[in-house]
């Protein structure tokens, strides 16, 4: 408590003078007036007082004197204007950064041994952080300001900057740990930005210290002491303390210009924690009936831990391994050749032999899920005038996993097959491109042969009898493709825009481009376009084994980019999921009901229900016979039906054969199941050529080694 008005040295003389005057007035005796009466004895009896009444009269005078002194003291106190110390200090602007990472959901420590507090078994570290934040907000003065920032995978500001502490206290209600690590670097940067130009800036970070390298570096930089050499300022504007100029003088940094002070308030607890940090499943590029599963376990504690990792597929154990992890060690396990018919995968950690459940730490990161959705046939539409039989044959060899529809240029407008297609291949030779171009992903051969077409590419000139001298090695579109000594009659030099990938060059001139177009404001969606600046008919490329490999790579590149090839559900608490993340096509899907993987109370599995999309048409009307789906695995095309000219020939209606029923994978306690024979039409690469999927499993096929390149199919 300090005096904001008169000082104590000024008030004491005033009080002494006033008290002296009051006391003097009380000490003066009142002079009585004398009156002459006829009989004095009678008046003596009237004016006589008892002893009790005389004592009360003296006491009343004493109380009156004390009351006058109290009133004088209150008057002097009012002149001194006493206020709390918090009201008289400089205003403070406080930014409270609360760590909401998954580790903050762990049990809080007892404050001495660092172990869980047995008196409060349900108390978490986040609860301690919220308590500290409430205490800081309650201690703010009327001129102070504060804001609350939460740092999870996403940074949020539940309590904006203000002087009223009630909204800030309400913003602390309902805080829960988030799944994942805290983006503390962004949170501290946001706090610094909010405190820029504010007086008395101070950042308080409430965390358990379990941070990623970026967050730890940002916190270390924030809490680093600022050197001050006998000065009231910092840096080049420092002024000695004995200088007559003080803070606030012209040319000196004000309090608002000083960098905010940063402080870490650590909330402790048990440091032992073993977590599943990655769990994903992917289909093999060349064998879609089998999947490969990856699980990554990380020991985040300071002591070695022994845990048991078990993977289940639809409730059946398909792998179990005891792991001994050193402090900070990561271990990756890969399960190969699992049957894709089992679509619901669960990875779970349990204590190892001789270990307790406390060694696992918080239970939220001990389980992870992955769902392998069924892949629908990849729909490819081929727009051609029918003269490139090599391209048609190369696409027909892929009909074990694609649905091919062919059409002539006259059948393009309003064709429903184009709207349903995942990929559109345009090979029209000397004819003009359809206008407008389909909105789907495109592969266009010789897009600039005619200048009147709506080509997405621009020309930089023509090349006569060019040589293909350079190609993008390692790109999945050219995996296993050798273009050496390919003869071309002519080609177009394509103009590469920023962001385009040049696939093939002729003496440095681009002749094949890969372009990713972003969605536009006019409603057009994002798409990918591959353009080849030459006509396959005017080259000997279709006669080489590189051509069917190139066509297969094109289909595989676009097929594996769609949702469902790599399936995983992030580890942690529940969160909103997009339908595409689970590999479900949004077309025709009206409602989805998602239930947890845990069984019901009676032990029966939870039903998985969703409104099925409308079935595709039973047949496709085409302009060429090669576009029909095979009626049996042995046939490659349906016989054409006769039709009077000038109508184009059409194929007999047929439907795609139903896939064979999936077989079940037997329970196994090893990490490698017996290999099933691969489909005869698509030989599988050897195990050495198959790279295991990583935590962010790339949706492109893994590169093959030179010794075991992709299979070669005839044109």
XYZ file of C-alpha atoms in Angstrom:
715
model
C 0.000 0.000 0.000
C 1.441 3.364 -1.075
C 0.290 6.991 -0.861
C -0.573 8.568 -4.180
C -1.389 12.041 -2.715
C 0.387 13.817 0.154
C 3.420 12.050 1.498
C 3.709 10.794 5.048
C 6.127 13.597 5.905
C 3.464 16.126 4.904
C 0.595 14.403 6.671
C 2.235 13.945 10.087
C 2.592 17.710 10.863
C -0.959 18.278 9.720
C -2.309 15.540 11.959
C -0.235 16.726 14.912
C -1.497 20.289 14.583
C -5.097 19.209 14.278
C -4.872 16.794 17.210
C -3.312 19.546 19.384
C -6.089 21.969 18.561
C -8.819 19.438 19.307
C -7.246 18.430 22.586
C -6.834 22.035 23.658
C -10.494 22.716 23.028
C -11.467 19.740 25.162
C -9.170 20.809 28.022
C -10.705 24.277 28.361
C -13.228 24.406 31.234
C -16.599 25.927 30.607
C -17.217 29.050 32.864
C -20.613 28.801 34.618
C -22.864 31.841 34.976
C -23.749 32.796 38.574
C -27.378 33.350 39.558
C -28.791 34.578 42.913
C -31.558 32.348 44.285
C -33.710 32.814 47.436
C -33.091 29.349 48.853
C -29.683 27.693 48.008
C -30.353 24.366 49.805
C -33.198 23.493 47.427
C -31.101 24.140 44.282
C -28.208 22.112 45.632
C -30.436 19.038 45.812
C -31.618 19.622 42.226
C -28.148 20.066 40.741
C -26.514 17.296 42.733
C -25.211 14.396 40.498
C -24.676 10.817 41.434
C -21.242 9.215 41.138
C -22.353 6.974 38.268
C -23.702 9.853 36.272
C -20.529 11.840 36.804
C -18.353 8.934 35.538
C -20.471 8.530 32.413
C -20.165 12.208 31.685
C -16.366 12.040 31.804
C -16.344 8.956 29.629
C -18.591 10.622 27.069
C -16.213 13.530 26.776
C -13.325 11.085 26.245
C -15.188 9.225 23.471
C -16.087 12.482 21.790
C -12.434 13.504 21.822
C -11.350 10.189 20.309
C -14.020 10.461 17.614
C -12.730 13.880 16.659
C -9.195 12.502 16.387
C -10.431 9.636 14.167
C -12.182 12.068 11.875
C -8.971 14.074 11.645
C -6.994 10.905 10.840
C -9.456 9.962 8.089
C -9.172 13.434 6.627
C -5.374 13.149 6.543
C -5.648 9.662 5.034
C -7.871 11.003 2.278
C -5.308 13.662 1.522
C -2.627 10.939 1.285
C -4.769 8.895 -1.211
C -3.532 5.388 -0.280
C -3.617 2.834 -3.081
C -2.377 -0.774 -3.543
C 1.081 -1.203 -4.966
C -0.342 -2.914 -8.053
C -2.301 0.278 -8.838
C 0.685 2.549 -8.624
C 3.143 0.521 -10.713
C 3.479 0.984 -14.450
C 0.717 -0.699 -16.515
C 1.429 -4.262 -17.609
C 0.335 -6.002 -20.824
C 0.359 -9.748 -20.222
C 0.177 -12.469 -22.891
C -0.467 -15.945 -21.452
C 0.540 -18.768 -23.818
C -0.910 -22.130 -22.744
C 0.522 -25.347 -24.167
C -2.320 -27.617 -25.367
C -0.200 -30.429 -26.776
C -1.061 -34.056 -26.118
C 1.519 -34.311 -23.324
C -0.404 -31.709 -21.316
C -3.124 -34.307 -20.839
C -0.762 -36.412 -18.742
C -1.051 -36.651 -14.969
C 0.237 -33.728 -12.944
C 3.156 -34.214 -10.570
C 3.096 -33.892 -6.799
C 5.644 -31.078 -6.934
C 8.437 -32.967 -5.133
C 9.239 -36.312 -6.707
C 7.824 -35.572 -10.167
C 5.559 -38.619 -10.003
C 1.794 -38.562 -10.259
C 0.001 -36.984 -7.321
C -1.927 -39.778 -5.527
C -4.158 -37.220 -3.812
C -5.440 -35.913 -7.192
C -5.310 -38.830 -9.641
C -7.448 -37.022 -12.233
C -5.456 -33.785 -12.195
C -3.661 -33.097 -15.485
C -0.856 -30.749 -16.363
C -3.264 -28.608 -18.326
C -5.354 -28.186 -15.176
C -2.286 -26.828 -13.375
C -1.588 -24.464 -16.259
C -5.179 -23.177 -16.145
C -4.877 -22.619 -12.381
C -1.745 -20.553 -12.856
C -3.381 -18.557 -15.644
C -6.392 -17.794 -13.433
C -4.108 -16.596 -10.636
C -2.217 -14.314 -13.028
C -5.410 -12.809 -14.427
C -6.886 -12.259 -10.974
C -3.767 -10.334 -9.879
C -4.024 -7.773 -12.673
C -4.673 -4.144 -11.826
C -7.325 -1.862 -13.324
C -4.880 -0.385 -15.842
C -3.367 -3.712 -16.906
C -4.302 -5.594 -20.066
C -4.021 -9.279 -20.935
C -4.797 -11.860 -23.599
C -4.839 -15.664 -23.668
C -3.237 -17.712 -26.482
C -3.502 -21.493 -26.747
C -0.804 -23.416 -28.612
C -1.839 -26.750 -30.069
C -1.406 -28.026 -33.616
C -3.261 -24.812 -34.424
C -2.786 -21.527 -32.578
C -5.943 -19.864 -31.209
C -6.795 -16.750 -29.195
C -9.756 -17.626 -26.931
C -9.268 -14.457 -24.847
C -8.546 -11.280 -26.851
C -6.569 -8.352 -25.475
C -8.526 -6.348 -22.928
C -8.665 -4.914 -19.391
C -11.702 -6.879 -18.225
C -10.520 -10.123 -16.664
C -13.945 -11.793 -16.605
C -14.016 -12.684 -20.342
C -10.435 -13.895 -20.069
C -11.297 -16.136 -17.112
C -14.272 -17.546 -19.004
C -12.042 -18.297 -21.990
C -10.058 -20.734 -19.830
C -13.099 -22.922 -19.285
C -13.295 -26.047 -21.386
C -9.661 -26.119 -22.542
C -8.685 -29.645 -23.543
C -5.401 -31.162 -24.741
C -5.158 -31.386 -28.509
C -3.869 -34.278 -30.558
C -0.323 -33.579 -31.655
C 2.459 -31.210 -30.721
C 2.146 -27.556 -29.801
C 3.086 -24.985 -32.432
C 4.800 -22.897 -29.774
C 6.900 -20.975 -32.277
C 3.814 -19.462 -33.916
C 2.169 -18.838 -30.540
C 5.165 -16.903 -29.213
C 5.428 -14.959 -32.471
C 1.738 -14.061 -32.164
C 2.260 -12.954 -28.545
C 5.200 -10.750 -29.549
C 3.152 -9.200 -32.323
C 0.214 -8.531 -29.966
C 2.484 -6.888 -27.376
C 4.309 -4.717 -29.883
C 3.948 -1.089 -28.797
C 2.185 -2.023 -25.546
C 3.573 -0.808 -22.193
C 5.040 -3.360 -19.791
C 4.912 -6.261 -22.203
C 5.260 -9.694 -20.584
C 4.842 -13.181 -22.041
C 4.059 -16.067 -19.703
C 4.422 -19.538 -21.243
C 2.693 -22.364 -19.362
C 4.069 -25.702 -20.589
C 5.449 -29.007 -19.375
C 8.549 -28.570 -21.538
C 7.782 -31.495 -23.868
C 8.352 -29.551 -27.083
C 9.507 -30.254 -30.602
C 12.855 -28.743 -31.724
C 11.181 -25.708 -33.303
C 9.144 -24.979 -30.175
C 12.131 -25.495 -27.872
C 14.256 -23.139 -29.980
C 11.535 -20.474 -29.995
C 11.107 -20.753 -26.227
C 14.868 -20.543 -25.642
C 15.095 -17.435 -27.803
C 12.147 -15.868 -26.001
C 13.431 -16.509 -22.467
C 17.029 -15.506 -23.233
C 18.044 -12.562 -21.000
C 18.470 -9.191 -22.687
C 21.867 -7.649 -21.781
C 21.660 -4.282 -20.046
C 24.943 -2.478 -19.348
C 24.191 -0.139 -16.449
C 21.451 1.441 -18.446
C 17.791 2.208 -18.519
C 17.607 1.251 -22.169
C 19.062 -1.413 -24.391
C 21.344 -1.549 -27.385
C 22.623 1.571 -29.004
C 20.118 3.741 -27.115
C 21.392 2.759 -23.636
C 21.912 5.674 -21.292
C 23.898 5.482 -18.010
C 21.808 5.523 -14.865
C 23.636 8.556 -13.532
C 22.657 10.546 -16.616
C 20.315 13.465 -15.939
C 18.076 12.162 -18.665
C 15.811 9.345 -17.608
C 13.267 7.071 -19.287
C 10.810 8.987 -21.334
C 13.278 11.706 -22.257
C 13.519 12.682 -25.918
C 15.592 10.218 -27.906
C 15.293 7.440 -25.305
C 13.213 4.263 -25.731
C 9.890 4.370 -23.968
C 8.491 1.501 -21.979
C 6.316 0.473 -24.923
C 9.375 0.209 -27.188
C 11.173 -2.312 -25.006
C 10.942 -5.961 -25.994
C 8.467 -7.967 -23.894
C 9.861 -10.065 -21.091
C 9.326 -13.793 -21.506
C 8.930 -16.269 -18.665
C 8.392 -20.038 -18.627
C 6.239 -21.531 -15.878
C 6.773 -25.274 -16.079
C 4.010 -27.605 -14.942
C 5.585 -30.928 -14.095
C 4.520 -34.526 -14.000
C 5.765 -38.000 -14.848
C 8.072 -37.870 -17.860
C 7.604 -41.476 -18.989
C 5.674 -41.773 -22.236
C 5.757 -44.180 -25.172
C 3.556 -43.189 -28.094
C 2.486 -44.411 -31.518
C 3.537 -41.480 -33.697
C 2.642 -42.926 -37.115
C 0.282 -45.615 -38.343
C -0.721 -45.928 -41.991
C -1.653 -48.519 -44.579
C -1.256 -48.479 -48.342
C -2.068 -50.782 -51.193
C 0.745 -52.197 -53.266
C 0.949 -50.360 -56.585
C 0.998 -53.602 -58.545
C -1.156 -55.745 -56.240
C -4.211 -53.952 -54.948
C -5.482 -57.043 -53.150
C -2.751 -56.647 -50.507
C -1.732 -53.800 -48.247
C 1.387 -52.790 -46.387
C 1.092 -51.376 -42.863
C 3.600 -49.129 -41.094
C 3.675 -48.405 -37.358
C 6.151 -46.052 -35.670
C 6.701 -46.088 -31.891
C 8.615 -43.313 -30.107
C 9.927 -43.365 -26.540
C 9.486 -39.787 -25.346
C 10.627 -40.474 -21.780
C 13.987 -40.179 -20.089
C 14.306 -43.886 -19.291
C 14.367 -47.063 -21.341
C 10.978 -48.691 -21.852
C 9.788 -52.151 -22.824
C 6.416 -52.270 -24.557
C 4.380 -54.654 -26.673
C 3.101 -53.453 -30.054
C 0.143 -55.363 -31.427
C -1.640 -54.792 -34.733
C -5.145 -56.119 -35.313
C -7.121 -56.309 -38.534
C -10.876 -56.475 -38.000
C -10.266 -57.786 -34.492
C -7.809 -60.485 -35.594
C -4.207 -60.172 -34.446
C -1.872 -60.009 -37.436
C 1.326 -58.974 -35.667
C 2.749 -58.729 -32.161
C 6.226 -57.608 -31.218
C 7.976 -56.778 -27.908
C 10.078 -53.628 -28.263
C 12.821 -52.286 -26.010
C 13.345 -48.584 -26.678
C 16.117 -46.388 -25.369
C 15.283 -42.817 -24.280
C 14.287 -40.810 -27.348
C 14.469 -43.826 -29.686
C 12.057 -44.290 -32.593
C 11.283 -47.734 -33.949
C 9.438 -48.555 -37.175
C 7.693 -51.841 -37.877
C 6.317 -52.787 -41.299
C 3.753 -55.543 -41.895
C 3.787 -56.771 -45.462
C 1.343 -58.646 -47.672
C -1.743 -58.235 -45.503
C -5.044 -59.061 -47.150
C -6.861 -55.893 -48.197
C -10.191 -57.538 -47.380
C -9.574 -56.677 -43.720
C -10.164 -52.951 -43.828
C -10.097 -51.834 -40.167
C -6.638 -51.833 -38.611
C -5.771 -51.079 -34.998
C -2.330 -50.604 -33.436
C -2.135 -50.742 -29.655
C 0.638 -50.490 -27.062
C 0.658 -52.437 -23.804
C 3.251 -52.718 -21.024
C 6.022 -55.205 -21.641
C 7.003 -58.017 -19.297
C 7.971 -56.546 -15.949
C 6.774 -53.020 -16.866
C 3.882 -51.074 -15.432
C 1.179 -49.130 -17.209
C 2.729 -45.893 -15.940
C 5.663 -46.412 -18.329
C 3.317 -45.815 -21.280
C 2.327 -42.344 -20.083
C -0.935 -40.795 -21.317
C -3.265 -43.340 -22.875
C -4.380 -41.076 -25.723
C -1.372 -41.945 -27.908
C -1.293 -45.693 -27.213
C -3.889 -46.532 -29.893
C -4.011 -45.685 -33.582
C -6.402 -46.626 -36.360
C -6.182 -47.033 -40.107
C -8.974 -47.806 -42.535
C -8.346 -49.331 -45.956
C -11.377 -48.372 -48.072
C -12.295 -50.362 -51.157
C -11.021 -48.861 -54.379
C -13.571 -48.347 -57.087
C -12.440 -48.860 -60.682
C -10.412 -45.959 -62.006
C -12.450 -44.419 -64.827
C -10.510 -43.377 -67.932
C -12.119 -41.694 -70.927
C -10.244 -41.805 -74.263
C -11.133 -39.212 -76.895
C -9.702 -40.383 -80.212
C -10.611 -40.653 -83.841
C -9.698 -44.353 -83.741
C -6.452 -44.495 -85.699
C -3.996 -44.944 -82.788
C -4.439 -48.640 -82.088
C -1.242 -48.791 -80.056
C -2.609 -46.373 -77.454
C -5.901 -48.248 -77.338
C -4.114 -51.570 -76.831
C -1.886 -50.146 -74.090
C -4.953 -48.936 -72.182
C -6.814 -52.202 -72.689
C -4.027 -54.121 -70.981
C -4.802 -52.144 -67.797
C -8.463 -53.115 -67.615
C -7.890 -55.292 -64.567
C -8.171 -52.138 -62.451
C -9.474 -49.368 -64.734
C -12.782 -48.787 -66.477
C -12.099 -47.555 -69.998
C -14.579 -45.609 -72.113
C -13.778 -44.502 -75.658
C -15.510 -41.898 -77.754
C -15.019 -39.909 -80.913
C -14.770 -36.110 -81.038
C -18.406 -35.839 -82.172
C -19.623 -37.664 -79.035
C -17.828 -35.381 -76.572
C -20.467 -32.643 -76.021
C -22.784 -33.652 -73.212
C -21.338 -37.128 -72.830
C -22.022 -38.315 -69.234
C -18.933 -40.540 -69.312
C -16.721 -37.459 -69.314
C -18.359 -36.099 -66.159
C -17.763 -39.426 -64.379
C -14.206 -39.930 -65.634
C -11.206 -39.597 -63.331
C -8.792 -39.118 -66.241
C -9.353 -37.989 -69.830
C -6.819 -38.933 -72.524
C -7.053 -36.896 -75.742
C -5.329 -38.216 -78.882
C -7.011 -36.716 -81.947
C -4.101 -36.502 -84.388
C -4.832 -33.816 -86.954
C -8.316 -33.007 -85.635
C -9.040 -30.053 -83.367
C -9.298 -30.414 -79.618
C -12.835 -30.485 -78.163
C -14.069 -27.107 -76.977
C -14.319 -26.614 -74.102
C -11.818 -29.042 -72.679
C -13.075 -31.442 -69.990
C -12.597 -30.219 -66.416
C -10.981 -33.485 -65.260
C -7.278 -34.399 -65.220
C -5.987 -34.492 -68.784
C -3.348 -36.241 -70.864
C -3.083 -34.575 -74.286
C -0.954 -35.739 -77.214
C 0.100 -33.046 -79.704
C -2.148 -30.280 -78.255
C -0.826 -27.548 -80.586
C -1.009 -29.300 -83.936
C -3.926 -27.069 -84.873
C -3.957 -23.434 -83.821
C -7.770 -23.228 -83.594
C -8.005 -25.651 -80.644
C -8.444 -24.649 -76.972
C -5.010 -25.894 -75.965
C -3.875 -25.237 -72.361
C -0.297 -24.898 -73.640
C 1.409 -22.316 -75.822
C 3.906 -22.950 -78.584
C 7.446 -21.616 -78.898
C 7.901 -22.948 -82.422
C 8.073 -26.216 -84.329
C 10.861 -28.794 -84.279
C 11.626 -30.932 -87.338
C 12.902 -34.464 -86.738
C 13.876 -33.737 -83.140
C 15.784 -36.102 -80.870
C 14.637 -36.803 -77.318
C 17.859 -36.019 -75.497
C 16.788 -35.396 -71.868
C 14.157 -36.809 -69.557
C 13.283 -36.280 -65.879
C 15.027 -39.208 -64.244
C 13.309 -40.531 -61.147
C 9.919 -39.017 -61.993
C 7.130 -41.595 -61.552
C 5.717 -40.799 -64.999
C 8.980 -41.925 -66.615
C 9.797 -44.812 -64.282
C 11.389 -47.530 -66.403
C 10.788 -45.571 -69.628
C 13.826 -45.330 -71.969
C 13.427 -42.772 -74.767
C 16.866 -43.106 -76.281
C 16.990 -43.147 -80.110
C 13.234 -42.517 -80.473
C 12.539 -41.112 -83.949
C 10.031 -38.257 -84.332
C 8.868 -36.648 -87.571
C 7.942 -33.365 -85.875
C 7.237 -31.878 -82.445
C 6.097 -28.638 -80.832
C 8.349 -26.685 -78.509
C 6.099 -26.138 -75.442
C 6.364 -22.980 -73.357
C 6.944 -23.855 -69.699
C 5.212 -21.657 -67.118
C 6.426 -21.153 -63.539
C 5.613 -24.296 -61.618
C 5.585 -26.590 -64.654
C 7.715 -29.730 -64.609
C 9.561 -30.503 -67.821
C 9.411 -34.244 -68.431
C 11.143 -34.548 -71.809
C 13.466 -32.180 -73.671
C 14.939 -32.078 -77.150
C 18.313 -30.359 -76.956
C 17.006 -28.261 -74.065
C 13.611 -27.469 -75.619
C 10.601 -28.793 -73.623
C 8.455 -31.247 -75.565
C 6.527 -32.776 -72.613
C 5.193 -30.877 -69.576
C 3.416 -31.673 -66.315
C 1.225 -28.829 -65.055
C -0.816 -28.514 -61.847
C -3.640 -25.993 -62.187
C -5.168 -24.526 -59.030
C -8.867 -23.861 -58.630
C -10.064 -20.526 -60.008
C -12.631 -17.999 -58.808
C -14.954 -18.994 -61.649
C -15.653 -22.308 -59.909
C -13.226 -24.469 -61.849
C -11.562 -27.112 -59.708
C -7.879 -27.939 -59.460
C -6.557 -30.439 -61.973
C -3.348 -31.864 -63.437
C -2.483 -31.788 -67.147
C 0.233 -33.758 -68.935
C 1.024 -32.557 -72.438
C 3.173 -34.274 -75.063
C 4.181 -31.987 -77.933
C 4.238 -34.765 -80.548
C 1.864 -37.248 -82.164
C 2.672 -40.915 -81.401
C 1.548 -41.804 -84.933
C 4.413 -39.709 -86.331
C 7.061 -41.582 -84.354
C 8.325 -45.072 -83.675
C 7.642 -44.738 -79.923
C 4.542 -47.029 -80.046
C 6.793 -49.789 -81.446
C 9.037 -49.697 -78.371
C 8.456 -51.198 -74.956
C 8.710 -47.690 -73.499
C 5.254 -46.762 -74.842
C 3.070 -49.206 -72.857
C 5.190 -48.464 -69.795
C 4.586 -44.734 -70.296
C 0.829 -45.289 -70.612
C 0.791 -47.486 -67.504
C 2.760 -44.869 -65.557
C 0.297 -42.169 -66.604
C -2.684 -44.159 -65.347
C -0.901 -45.200 -62.142
C 0.210 -41.624 -61.435
C -3.343 -40.272 -61.503
C -4.913 -43.360 -59.941
C -2.727 -43.315 -56.853
C -3.230 -39.581 -56.359
C -6.887 -40.060 -55.457
C -8.004 -40.636 -51.841
C -7.844 -44.150 -50.476
C -4.485 -45.362 -51.739
C -2.867 -44.406 -48.428
C -5.261 -44.618 -45.464
C -4.630 -43.494 -41.907
C -6.482 -41.812 -39.065
C -4.296 -39.354 -37.110
C -3.371 -40.403 -33.605
C -5.109 -38.485 -30.848
C -8.473 -37.099 -29.858
C -11.533 -36.964 -32.098
C -11.601 -34.350 -34.833
C -13.695 -33.567 -37.934
C -12.892 -35.788 -40.909
C -13.393 -35.087 -44.576
C -15.052 -37.852 -46.550
C -12.097 -37.933 -48.937
C -9.707 -38.718 -46.057
C -11.393 -42.109 -45.697
C -11.324 -42.753 -49.421
C -15.077 -42.293 -49.970
C -16.182 -40.641 -53.171
C -18.437 -37.642 -52.468
C -20.509 -38.233 -55.616
C -23.946 -39.497 -54.656
C -23.093 -39.630 -50.956
C -25.765 -37.957 -48.892
C -24.944 -38.960 -45.327
C -22.237 -40.814 -43.468
C -22.585 -42.261 -39.972
C -19.252 -42.855 -38.269
C -18.973 -44.951 -35.109
C -15.976 -45.576 -32.924
C -13.979 -48.769 -33.315
C -14.814 -49.962 -29.800
C -17.535 -52.666 -29.612
C -20.918 -52.072 -28.063
C -21.743 -52.915 -24.471
C -22.844 -56.451 -25.370
C -19.561 -57.135 -27.185
C -20.929 -56.983 -30.745
C -19.050 -54.826 -33.236
C -20.476 -51.441 -34.066
C -22.297 -51.338 -37.407
C -20.765 -49.263 -40.153
C -23.487 -47.678 -42.214
C -23.409 -45.114 -44.942
C -25.755 -44.156 -47.686
C -24.434 -45.840 -50.773
C -23.972 -43.776 -53.925
C -26.160 -44.469 -56.890
C -24.948 -47.445 -58.931
C -23.168 -46.707 -62.194
C -24.941 -47.421 -65.468
C -24.791 -51.022 -66.596
C -23.348 -50.173 -69.984
C -21.511 -47.407 -71.762
C -22.374 -46.292 -75.260
C -19.142 -45.749 -77.115
C -17.962 -44.686 -80.514
C -15.355 -47.422 -80.845
C -15.432 -51.093 -79.931
C -12.234 -51.029 -77.867
C -13.913 -48.887 -75.160
C -16.234 -51.580 -73.834
C -15.465 -53.400 -70.616
C -14.480 -57.048 -71.081
C -17.119 -59.645 -70.521
C -14.553 -62.102 -69.206
C -10.884 -61.988 -68.196
C -9.870 -63.717 -71.385
C -11.506 -61.226 -73.725
C -10.061 -57.819 -74.419
C -12.930 -56.239 -76.358
C -16.539 -56.897 -77.156
C -17.494 -57.579 -80.758
C -18.939 -54.571 -82.500
C -22.591 -54.485 -83.297
C -23.683 -53.569 -86.758
C -25.214 -50.193 -87.247
C -26.209 -48.395 -90.419
C -23.972 -45.514 -91.440
C -23.317 -42.760 -90.702
C -23.781 -43.688 -87.040
C -20.496 -44.756 -85.409
C -20.083 -48.395 -84.443
C -21.083 -49.303 -80.900
C -20.209 -52.182 -78.616
C -22.601 -54.661 -77.170
C -23.640 -53.800 -73.621
C -21.464 -55.447 -71.045
C -20.626 -54.938 -67.448
C -17.387 -55.200 -65.595
C -16.982 -58.651 -64.014
C -17.376 -58.729 -60.260
C -14.112 -59.114 -58.386
C -13.457 -62.463 -56.749
C -14.406 -62.736 -53.082
C -11.497 -61.707 -50.845
C -9.756 -64.299 -48.802
C -9.067 -63.913 -45.118
C -5.657 -63.601 -43.559
C -5.035 -66.138 -40.853
C -3.819 -65.073 -37.450
C -0.074 -64.854 -37.225
C 2.461 -63.835 -34.634
C 5.148 -62.953 -37.137
C 5.561 -59.821 -39.192
C 5.549 -61.393 -42.658
C 2.612 -63.351 -44.009
C 2.954 -66.012 -46.746
C 2.998 -64.469 -50.192
C 0.005 -64.993 -52.403
C 0.508 -65.380 -56.149
C 0.257 -62.108 -57.979
C -2.228 -61.590 -60.821
C -0.991 -63.052 -64.042
C -1.750 -59.939 -66.064
C 0.325 -57.590 -63.891
C 3.553 -59.148 -62.556
C 4.517 -57.783 -59.149
C 7.957 -56.330 -58.548
C 10.305 -58.178 -56.279
C 10.353 -57.443 -52.550
C 13.674 -55.633 -52.917
C 12.111 -53.236 -55.387
C 9.198 -52.440 -53.106
C 9.942 -49.585 -50.705
C 8.041 -49.533 -47.401
C 5.719 -46.624 -46.907
C 6.868 -43.935 -44.512
C 4.943 -41.875 -41.971
C 3.663 -39.636 -44.764
C 3.295 -42.487 -47.290
C 3.675 -40.904 -50.725
C 0.746 -41.572 -53.015
C 3.095 -42.169 -55.930
C 4.554 -45.608 -56.691
C 7.981 -46.274 -55.137
C 10.917 -46.057 -57.518
C 12.106 -49.369 -58.830
C 15.689 -50.475 -58.907
C 17.378 -50.803 -62.289
C 17.721 -54.561 -61.885
C 14.030 -55.108 -61.224
C 12.273 -52.435 -63.241
C 8.553 -52.307 -63.906
C 7.023 -55.106 -65.939
C 7.122 -54.802 -69.692
C 3.917 -55.405 -71.591
C 3.413 -55.640 -75.286
C 1.691 -52.910 -77.164
